[in-house]
mmCIF file of C-alpha atoms in Angstrom:
data_model
loop_
_atom_site.group_PDB
_atom_site.id
_atom_site.type_symbol
_atom_site.label_atom_id
_atom_site.label_comp_id
_atom_site.label_asym_id
_atom_site.label_seq_id
_atom_site.Cartn_x
_atom_site.Cartn_y
_atom_site.Cartn_z
ATOM 1 C CA UNK A 1 20.383 -20.121 -0.188
ATOM 2 C CA UNK A 2 18.036 -19.851 3.338
ATOM 3 C CA UNK A 3 14.689 -17.857 2.897
ATOM 4 C CA UNK A 4 14.918 -15.092 4.790
ATOM 5 C CA UNK A 5 11.418 -14.597 5.469
ATOM 6 C CA UNK A 6 10.387 -14.766 8.846
ATOM 7 C CA UNK A 7 7.070 -16.149 9.412
ATOM 8 C CA UNK A 8 4.886 -14.277 12.368
ATOM 9 C CA UNK A 9 2.118 -16.569 13.787
ATOM 10 C CA UNK A 10 -0.992 -15.204 13.820
ATOM 11 C CA UNK A 11 -3.706 -15.553 17.021
ATOM 12 C CA UNK A 12 -6.442 -13.288 18.176
ATOM 13 C CA UNK A 13 -8.085 -13.651 21.712
ATOM 14 C CA UNK A 14 -11.724 -11.804 22.131
ATOM 15 C CA UNK A 15 -12.416 -11.506 25.641
ATOM 16 C CA UNK A 16 -16.290 -11.365 26.344
ATOM 17 C CA UNK A 17 -16.803 -9.497 22.705
ATOM 18 C CA UNK A 18 -15.832 -6.247 23.720
ATOM 19 C CA UNK A 19 -11.629 -7.100 23.325
ATOM 20 C CA UNK A 20 -10.513 -7.860 20.588
ATOM 21 C CA UNK A 21 -6.186 -8.683 20.704
ATOM 22 C CA UNK A 22 -4.617 -9.481 17.413
ATOM 23 C CA UNK A 23 -1.008 -10.592 15.706
ATOM 24 C CA UNK A 24 -0.166 -11.674 12.738
ATOM 25 C CA UNK A 25 -1.531 -8.555 10.597
ATOM 26 C CA UNK A 26 -0.053 -7.519 7.628
ATOM 27 C CA UNK A 27 -2.203 -4.537 5.827
ATOM 28 C CA UNK A 28 -5.650 -2.667 6.825
ATOM 29 C CA UNK A 29 -7.816 -2.974 3.820
ATOM 30 C CA UNK A 30 -10.874 -0.860 5.141
ATOM 31 C CA UNK A 31 -12.427 0.432 8.198
ATOM 32 C CA UNK A 32 -15.309 1.890 9.839
ATOM 33 C CA UNK A 33 -17.416 1.636 13.182
ATOM 34 C CA UNK A 34 -19.133 -0.960 11.796
ATOM 35 C CA UNK A 35 -16.820 -2.905 10.294
ATOM 36 C CA UNK A 36 -12.825 -3.568 9.383
ATOM 37 C CA UNK A 37 -11.428 -5.478 6.844
ATOM 38 C CA UNK A 38 -7.419 -6.789 7.113
ATOM 39 C CA UNK A 39 -4.855 -8.655 5.802
ATOM 40 C CA UNK A 40 -3.427 -11.362 8.522
ATOM 41 C CA UNK A 41 -0.834 -13.959 7.521
ATOM 42 C CA UNK A 42 -3.662 -16.438 6.924
ATOM 43 C CA UNK A 43 -5.375 -14.478 4.283
ATOM 44 C CA UNK A 44 -8.789 -11.595 4.653
ATOM 45 C CA UNK A 45 -10.462 -11.702 7.791
ATOM 46 C CA UNK A 46 -13.426 -9.263 8.227
ATOM 47 C CA UNK A 47 -14.631 -8.551 11.963
ATOM 48 C CA UNK A 48 -18.099 -6.809 12.499
ATOM 49 C CA UNK A 49 -19.725 -5.545 14.869
ATOM 50 C CA UNK A 50 -21.054 -1.921 16.547
ATOM 51 C CA UNK A 51 -18.636 1.570 17.892
ATOM 52 C CA UNK A 52 -15.722 -0.906 16.723
ATOM 53 C CA UNK A 53 -12.238 1.096 17.255
ATOM 54 C CA UNK A 54 -8.972 0.470 16.755
ATOM 55 C CA UNK A 55 -7.730 1.227 19.440
ATOM 56 C CA UNK A 56 -3.371 0.019 18.850
ATOM 57 C CA UNK A 57 -2.083 -0.946 16.373
ATOM 58 C CA UNK A 58 1.673 -2.184 15.974
ATOM 59 C CA UNK A 59 3.584 -2.522 12.242
ATOM 60 C CA UNK A 60 6.582 -3.654 12.824
ATOM 61 C CA UNK A 61 4.566 -6.157 15.101
ATOM 62 C CA UNK A 62 1.303 -6.406 13.164
ATOM 63 C CA UNK A 63 0.121 -6.335 16.881
ATOM 64 C CA UNK A 64 -3.944 -4.797 16.686
ATOM 65 C CA UNK A 65 -5.981 -4.136 19.294
ATOM 66 C CA UNK A 66 -9.487 -3.534 18.645
ATOM 67 C CA UNK A 67 -12.811 -2.573 21.184
ATOM 68 C CA UNK A 68 -16.636 -2.272 20.152
ATOM 69 C CA UNK A 69 -19.439 -5.066 20.243
ATOM 70 C CA UNK A 70 -17.684 -7.330 18.098
ATOM 71 C CA UNK A 71 -20.340 -9.633 16.443
ATOM 72 C CA UNK A 72 -18.842 -11.501 13.691
ATOM 73 C CA UNK A 73 -15.282 -12.619 13.140
ATOM 74 C CA UNK A 74 -14.707 -13.772 8.845
ATOM 75 C CA UNK A 75 -12.293 -15.552 7.224
ATOM 76 C CA UNK A 76 -12.096 -15.125 3.809
ATOM 77 C CA UNK A 77 -10.318 -16.355 0.869
ATOM 78 C CA UNK A 78 -6.309 -18.088 2.550
ATOM 79 C CA UNK A 79 -4.296 -16.945 -0.161
ATOM 80 C CA UNK A 80 -5.294 -13.314 -0.531
ATOM 81 C CA UNK A 81 -2.530 -12.004 2.201
ATOM 82 C CA UNK A 82 -2.152 -8.550 0.788
ATOM 83 C CA UNK A 83 -4.148 -5.697 -0.972
ATOM 84 C CA UNK A 84 -6.273 -6.336 -4.297
ATOM 85 C CA UNK A 85 -5.662 -3.734 -6.673
ATOM 86 C CA UNK A 86 -8.385 -1.295 -7.944
ATOM 87 C CA UNK A 87 -9.514 -3.578 -10.779
ATOM 88 C CA UNK A 88 -9.238 -6.870 -8.627
ATOM 89 C CA UNK A 89 -12.036 -4.541 -6.197
ATOM 90 C CA UNK A 90 -13.845 -4.357 -9.673
ATOM 91 C CA UNK A 91 -13.866 -7.734 -10.295
ATOM 92 C CA UNK A 92 -14.317 -8.719 -6.552
#
């Protein structure tokens, strides 16, 4: 039996710390103008900065474009590939 799951690549391009293009997004957990938390093919990713805006997002392709003053890109647990349940958030 063949596995028909297509694994999408995860890439990031950061230009002048002002514009970030990301591929391989599976879900967005939360976002505001200082922090965006999302899930990629390779786990949780937190983007921190100031005046952050999600300019474009494609659910079909998993691509996203973010603009603002980008200060940090922080990867979390590699095994976390989806949203955590409400109970899981309590013990986080």
